[in-house]
PDB file of C-alpha atoms in Angstrom:
ATOM      1  CA  MET A1415     142.854 109.908 -87.111  1.00  0.00           C
ATOM      2  CA  ASN A1416     141.754 109.314 -83.567  1.00  0.00           C
ATOM      3  CA  GLN A1417     142.163 106.036 -81.707  1.00  0.00           C
ATOM      4  CA  ILE A1418     139.668 105.243 -78.990  1.00  0.00           C
ATOM      5  CA  LEU A1419     139.462 102.503 -76.432  1.00  0.00           C
ATOM      6  CA  ALA A1420     136.007 101.011 -76.868  1.00  0.00           C
ATOM      7  CA  GLU A1421     134.645  99.350 -73.769  1.00  0.00           C
ATOM      8  CA  ALA A1422     131.521  97.263 -73.712  1.00  0.00           C
ATOM      9  CA  THR A1423     128.377  98.683 -72.208  1.00  0.00           C
ATOM     10  CA  PRO A1424     127.248  96.943 -68.994  1.00  0.00           C
ATOM     11  CA  ASP A1425     124.702  94.777 -70.841  1.00  0.00           C
ATOM     12  CA  ALA A1426     127.043  93.668 -73.662  1.00  0.00           C
ATOM     13  CA  LYS A1427     128.000  89.991 -73.925  1.00  0.00           C
ATOM     14  CA  ASP A1428     131.640  90.639 -74.888  1.00  0.00           C
ATOM     15  CA  LYS A1429     133.308  92.684 -72.135  1.00  0.00           C
ATOM     16  CA  SER A1430     136.748  92.932 -73.766  1.00  0.00           C
ATOM     17  CA  GLN A1431     138.353  96.283 -74.544  1.00  0.00           C
ATOM     18  CA  ARG A1432     138.957  97.000 -78.198  1.00  0.00           C
ATOM     19  CA  ILE A1433     140.932  99.659 -80.031  1.00  0.00           C
ATOM     20  CA  ILE A1434     138.937 101.373 -82.748  1.00  0.00           C
ATOM     21  CA  THR A1435     140.237 104.088 -85.052  1.00  0.00           C
ATOM     22  CA  LEU A1436     138.012 106.993 -86.061  1.00  0.00           C
ATOM     23  CA  ARG A1437     138.905 108.838 -89.264  1.00  0.00           C
ATOM     24  CA  LYS A1438     137.506 110.799 -92.162  1.00  0.00           C
ATOM     25  CA  PRO A1439     136.354 108.583 -95.036  1.00  0.00           C
ATOM     26  CA  ASN A1440     137.851 108.625 -98.511  1.00  0.00           C
ATOM     27  CA  PRO A1441     136.364 107.582-101.874  1.00  0.00           C
ATOM     28  CA  GLU A1442     137.879 104.112-101.571  1.00  0.00           C
ATOM     29  CA  ASP A1443     135.558 103.521 -98.591  1.00  0.00           C
ATOM     30  CA  GLY A1444     132.383 104.004-100.660  1.00  0.00           C
ATOM     31  CA  SER A1445     131.698 100.369-101.525  1.00  0.00           C
ATOM     32  CA  VAL A1446     132.497  99.143 -97.998  1.00  0.00           C
ATOM     33  CA  VAL A1447     130.190 101.793 -96.528  1.00  0.00           C
ATOM     34  CA  ASN A1448     127.462 100.752 -98.960  1.00  0.00           C
ATOM     35  CA  ALA A1449     127.751  97.119 -97.819  1.00  0.00           C
ATOM     36  CA  LEU A1450     127.781  98.138 -94.132  1.00  0.00           C
ATOM     37  CA  VAL A1451     124.612 100.231 -94.489  1.00  0.00           C
ATOM     38  CA  GLU A1452     122.876  97.349 -96.303  1.00  0.00           C
ATOM     39  CA  ARG A1453     123.612  95.095 -93.295  1.00  0.00           C
ATOM     40  CA  CYS A1454     122.340  97.665 -90.787  1.00  0.00           C
ATOM     41  CA  LYS A1455     118.581  97.298 -90.966  1.00  0.00           C
ATOM     42  CA  PRO A1456     116.316  99.271 -90.651  1.00  0.00           C
ATOM     43  CA  LEU A1457     118.522 101.915 -92.333  1.00  0.00           C
ATOM     44  CA  ASP A1458     117.459 103.005 -95.792  1.00  0.00           C
ATOM     45  CA  THR A1459     120.110 102.038 -98.317  1.00  0.00           C
ATOM     46  CA  ASN A1460     121.573 104.567-100.706  1.00  0.00           C
ATOM     47  CA  SER A1461     123.070 104.089-104.137  1.00  0.00           C
ATOM     48  CA  MET A1462     126.772 103.293-104.326  1.00  0.00           C
ATOM     49  CA  TYR A1463     127.208 106.685-105.998  1.00  0.00           C
ATOM     50  CA  CYS A1464     125.600 108.418-103.016  1.00  0.00           C
ATOM     51  CA  ASN A1465     127.982 106.639-100.640  1.00  0.00           C
ATOM     52  CA  LEU A1466     130.935 107.634-102.829  1.00  0.00           C
ATOM     53  CA  LEU A1467     129.830 111.275-102.596  1.00  0.00           C
ATOM     54  CA  GLN A1468     129.434 110.974 -98.825  1.00  0.00           C
ATOM     55  CA  CYS A1469     132.987 109.611 -98.608  1.00  0.00           C
ATOM     56  CA  SER A1470     134.463 112.320-100.836  1.00  0.00           C
ATOM     57  CA  HIS A1471     132.440 115.557-101.046  1.00  0.00           C
ATOM     58  CA  PHE A1472     131.101 115.251 -97.486  1.00  0.00           C
ATOM     59  CA  ARG A1473     134.123 113.614 -95.842  1.00  0.00           C
ATOM     60  CA  ASP A1474     134.595 116.512 -93.413  1.00  0.00           C
ATOM     61  CA  THR A1475     131.172 115.802 -91.928  1.00  0.00           C
ATOM     62  CA  ALA A1476     131.447 112.011 -91.955  1.00  0.00           C
ATOM     63  CA  VAL A1477     133.381 109.508 -89.877  1.00  0.00           C
ATOM     64  CA  ILE A1478     134.573 105.934 -90.358  1.00  0.00           C
ATOM     65  CA  ALA A1479     135.238 103.570 -87.455  1.00  0.00           C
ATOM     66  CA  GLU A1480     137.807 100.850 -88.144  1.00  0.00           C
ATOM     67  CA  GLU A1481     138.903  97.890 -86.098  1.00  0.00           C
ATOM     68  CA  ASN A1482     141.897  95.914 -87.336  1.00  0.00           C
ATOM     69  CA  GLY A1483     141.489  97.451 -90.795  1.00  0.00           C
ATOM     70  CA  GLU A1484     137.781  96.553 -91.054  1.00  0.00           C
ATOM     71  CA  VAL A1485     135.112  99.261 -91.290  1.00  0.00           C
ATOM     72  CA  VAL A1486     132.733  98.651 -88.367  1.00  0.00           C
ATOM     73  CA  GLY A1487     130.936 102.003 -88.282  1.00  0.00           C
ATOM     74  CA  PHE A1488     130.041 104.989 -90.424  1.00  0.00           C
ATOM     75  CA  ILE A1489     128.213 108.265 -89.908  1.00  0.00           C
ATOM     76  CA  SER A1490     127.334 110.594 -92.764  1.00  0.00           C
ATOM     77  CA  GLY A1491     126.219 114.157 -92.398  1.00  0.00           C
ATOM     78  CA  TYR A1492     126.411 117.641 -93.821  1.00  0.00           C
ATOM     79  CA  LEU A1493     126.226 121.254 -92.714  1.00  0.00           C
ATOM     80  CA  LEU A1494     122.838 122.819 -93.372  1.00  0.00           C
ATOM     81  CA  PRO A1495     123.176 125.302 -96.266  1.00  0.00           C
ATOM     82  CA  GLU A1496     121.348 128.113 -94.459  1.00  0.00           C
ATOM     83  CA  GLN A1497     122.712 127.267 -90.984  1.00  0.00           C
ATOM     84  CA  SER A1498     126.439 126.588 -91.180  1.00  0.00           C
ATOM     85  CA  ASP A1499     126.597 125.995 -87.411  1.00  0.00           C
ATOM     86  CA  THR A1500     124.226 123.010 -87.709  1.00  0.00           C
ATOM     87  CA  LEU A1501     125.370 119.488 -88.558  1.00  0.00           C
ATOM     88  CA  PHE A1502     122.639 117.273 -89.999  1.00  0.00           C
ATOM     89  CA  VAL A1503     123.413 113.617 -89.305  1.00  0.00           C
ATOM     90  CA  TRP A1504     122.088 111.610 -92.235  1.00  0.00           C
ATOM     91  CA  GLN A1505     122.897 108.026 -91.251  1.00  0.00           C
ATOM     92  CA  VAL A1506     124.487 106.193 -88.358  1.00  0.00           C
ATOM     93  CA  ALA A1507     125.592 102.642 -89.152  1.00  0.00           C
ATOM     94  CA  VAL A1508     127.325 100.352 -86.663  1.00  0.00           C
ATOM     95  CA  GLY A1509     128.094  96.783 -87.700  1.00  0.00           C
ATOM     96  CA  GLU A1510     126.788  93.980 -85.532  1.00  0.00           C
ATOM     97  CA  GLN A1511     130.311  93.067 -84.386  1.00  0.00           C
ATOM     98  CA  ALA A1512     130.796  96.562 -82.898  1.00  0.00           C
ATOM     99  CA  ARG A1513     127.440  97.063 -81.202  1.00  0.00           C
ATOM    100  CA  GLY A1514     127.259  97.476 -77.453  1.00  0.00           C
ATOM    101  CA  LEU A1515     130.469  99.538 -77.327  1.00  0.00           C
ATOM    102  CA  GLY A1516     128.895 102.988 -77.396  1.00  0.00           C
ATOM    103  CA  LEU A1517     130.529 103.443 -80.790  1.00  0.00           C
ATOM    104  CA  ALA A1518     127.740 105.551 -82.310  1.00  0.00           C
ATOM    105  CA  SER A1519     128.062 108.030 -79.436  1.00  0.00           C
ATOM    106  CA  LYS A1520     131.845 108.151 -79.792  1.00  0.00           C
ATOM    107  CA  MET A1521     131.582 108.802 -83.537  1.00  0.00           C
ATOM    108  CA  LEU A1522     129.010 111.562 -82.959  1.00  0.00           C
ATOM    109  CA  LEU A1523     131.283 113.223 -80.408  1.00  0.00           C
ATOM    110  CA  GLU A1524     134.146 112.995 -82.909  1.00  0.00           C
ATOM    111  CA  LEU A1525     132.025 114.803 -85.517  1.00  0.00           C
ATOM    112  CA  THR A1526     130.696 117.497 -83.197  1.00  0.00           C
ATOM    113  CA  GLY A1527     134.189 118.115 -81.853  1.00  0.00           C
ATOM    114  CA  ARG A1528     135.858 118.647 -85.227  1.00  0.00           C
ATOM    115  CA  SER A1529     134.809 122.275 -85.521  1.00  0.00           C
ATOM    116  CA  SER A1530     134.017 124.860 -82.877  1.00  0.00           C
ATOM    117  CA  LYS A1531     131.604 126.358 -85.420  1.00  0.00           C
ATOM    118  CA  ILE A1532     129.198 123.424 -84.995  1.00  0.00           C
ATOM    119  CA  ARG A1533     126.788 124.395 -82.207  1.00  0.00           C
ATOM    120  CA  HIS A1534     123.686 122.424 -83.185  1.00  0.00           C
ATOM    121  CA  LEU A1535     122.974 118.914 -84.417  1.00  0.00           C
ATOM    122  CA  HIS A1536     119.921 117.784 -86.361  1.00  0.00           C
ATOM    123  CA  THR A1537     118.902 114.295 -87.380  1.00  0.00           C
ATOM    124  CA  SER A1538     115.684 112.515 -88.234  1.00  0.00           C
ATOM    125  CA  ILE A1539     114.457 109.368 -86.500  1.00  0.00           C
ATOM    126  CA  THR A1540     111.328 107.270 -86.841  1.00  0.00           C
ATOM    127  CA  ARG A1541     109.379 106.647 -83.632  1.00  0.00           C
ATOM    128  CA  GLY A1542     110.181 102.926 -83.644  1.00  0.00           C
ATOM    129  CA  ASN A1543     113.969 103.277 -83.824  1.00  0.00           C
ATOM    130  CA  ASP A1544     114.699 102.938 -80.104  1.00  0.00           C
ATOM    131  CA  ALA A1545     118.458 102.497 -80.588  1.00  0.00           C
ATOM    132  CA  SER A1546     118.750 105.839 -82.384  1.00  0.00           C
ATOM    133  CA  TRP A1547     116.557 107.649 -79.856  1.00  0.00           C
ATOM    134  CA  ASN A1548     118.708 106.303 -77.027  1.00  0.00           C
ATOM    135  CA  THR A1549     121.924 107.302 -78.814  1.00  0.00           C
ATOM    136  CA  PHE A1550     120.823 110.890 -79.444  1.00  0.00           C
ATOM    137  CA  LYS A1551     119.329 111.308 -75.958  1.00  0.00           C
ATOM    138  CA  ARG A1552     122.699 110.192 -74.517  1.00  0.00           C
ATOM    139  CA  LEU A1553     124.491 112.624 -76.822  1.00  0.00           C
ATOM    140  CA  ALA A1554     122.301 115.530 -75.676  1.00  0.00           C
ATOM    141  CA  LYS A1555     123.026 114.621 -72.063  1.00  0.00           C
ATOM    142  CA  THR A1556     126.782 114.345 -72.741  1.00  0.00           C
ATOM    143  CA  LEU A1557     126.760 117.728 -74.500  1.00  0.00           C
ATOM    144  CA  ASN A1558     124.637 119.183 -71.687  1.00  0.00           C
ATOM    145  CA  SER A1559     122.216 120.435 -74.334  1.00  0.00           C
ATOM    146  CA  PRO A1560     118.466 120.308 -74.797  1.00  0.00           C
ATOM    147  CA  LEU A1561     116.883 117.842 -77.211  1.00  0.00           C
ATOM    148  CA  ASN A1562     113.762 118.972 -79.052  1.00  0.00           C
ATOM    149  CA  GLU A1563     111.713 117.127 -81.636  1.00  0.00           C
ATOM    150  CA  ARG A1564     109.023 117.808 -84.202  1.00  0.00           C
ATOM    151  CA  VAL A1565     107.688 116.173 -87.350  1.00  0.00           C
ATOM    152  CA  MET A1566     110.070 116.597 -90.270  1.00  0.00           C
ATOM    153  CA  PHE A1567     108.504 114.345 -92.925  1.00  0.00           C
ATOM    154  CA  ASP A1568     105.021 112.965 -92.318  1.00  0.00           C
ATOM    155  CA  LYS A1569     104.129 109.387 -93.284  1.00  0.00           C
ATOM    156  CA  GLU A1570     101.082 110.411 -95.333  1.00  0.00           C
ATOM    157  CA  GLN A1571     101.899 113.935 -96.443  1.00  0.00           C
ATOM    158  CA  HIS A1572     105.500 113.328 -97.547  1.00  0.00           C
ATOM    159  CA  PHE A1573     105.905 109.568 -97.945  1.00  0.00           C
ATOM    160  CA  GLY A1574     102.467 108.684 -99.340  1.00  0.00           C
ATOM    161  CA  GLY A1575     102.087 106.076 -96.591  1.00  0.00           C
ATOM    162  CA  GLN A1576     105.211 104.203 -97.750  1.00  0.00           C
ATOM    163  CA  HIS A1577     107.544 105.135 -94.868  1.00  0.00           C
ATOM    164  CA  ASP A1578     107.109 105.947 -91.195  1.00  0.00           C
ATOM    165  CA  THR A1579     107.071 109.590 -90.110  1.00  0.00           C
ATOM    166  CA  GLU A1580     110.561 111.013 -89.628  1.00  0.00           C
ATOM    167  CA  MET A1581     110.916 113.175 -86.535  1.00  0.00           C
ATOM    168  CA  LEU A1582     113.412 116.054 -86.664  1.00  0.00           C
ATOM    169  CA  VAL A1583     115.638 115.914 -83.590  1.00  0.00           C
ATOM    170  CA  HIS A1584     117.458 119.121 -82.631  1.00  0.00           C
ATOM    171  CA  ILE A1585     120.268 119.082 -80.059  1.00  0.00           C
ATOM    172  CA  GLY A1586     121.864 122.352 -79.080  1.00  0.00           C
ATOM    173  CA  PRO A1587     123.229 124.818 -78.655  1.00  0.00           C
ATOM    174  CA  PHE A1588     126.446 123.223 -77.406  1.00  0.00           C
ATOM    175  CA  ASN A1589     130.196 124.081 -77.201  1.00  0.00           C
TER     176      ASN A1589
END
């Protein structure tokens, strides 16, 4: 467990300092994570079972953010099977009450700092998700690492026109 002092970003309405705890999830967090992700549009929701697996099988590559016992943030990820030095970040969810604190960046730094073996980070982002682009660009700058992008899953070819193109973002090497 890691406690952080979360300070509001300059443009946030609430300027108070808050203490947020970052920790690995456990299976009991699955339903709370599921509800958090559902509230964090435009994130794609997963089944409850998927969230339970993220909070148990993939707990070493996931992080929960808690404030006063309430889950206010969650990141899920996994190590790429063929590239064990690469963390793929699946979802970043920050509840409305914890936005503007730089919490997503703090959780990402927590994950990348857990193992010296992690030297690269991948994620996928749609072009219209400005908040995610800003978060990962800040992370690349903080890690003093390049950020590269390319199409991962094309709107027409992979999604049959039902979902926007997902861009693969690669940050690294770092550490």
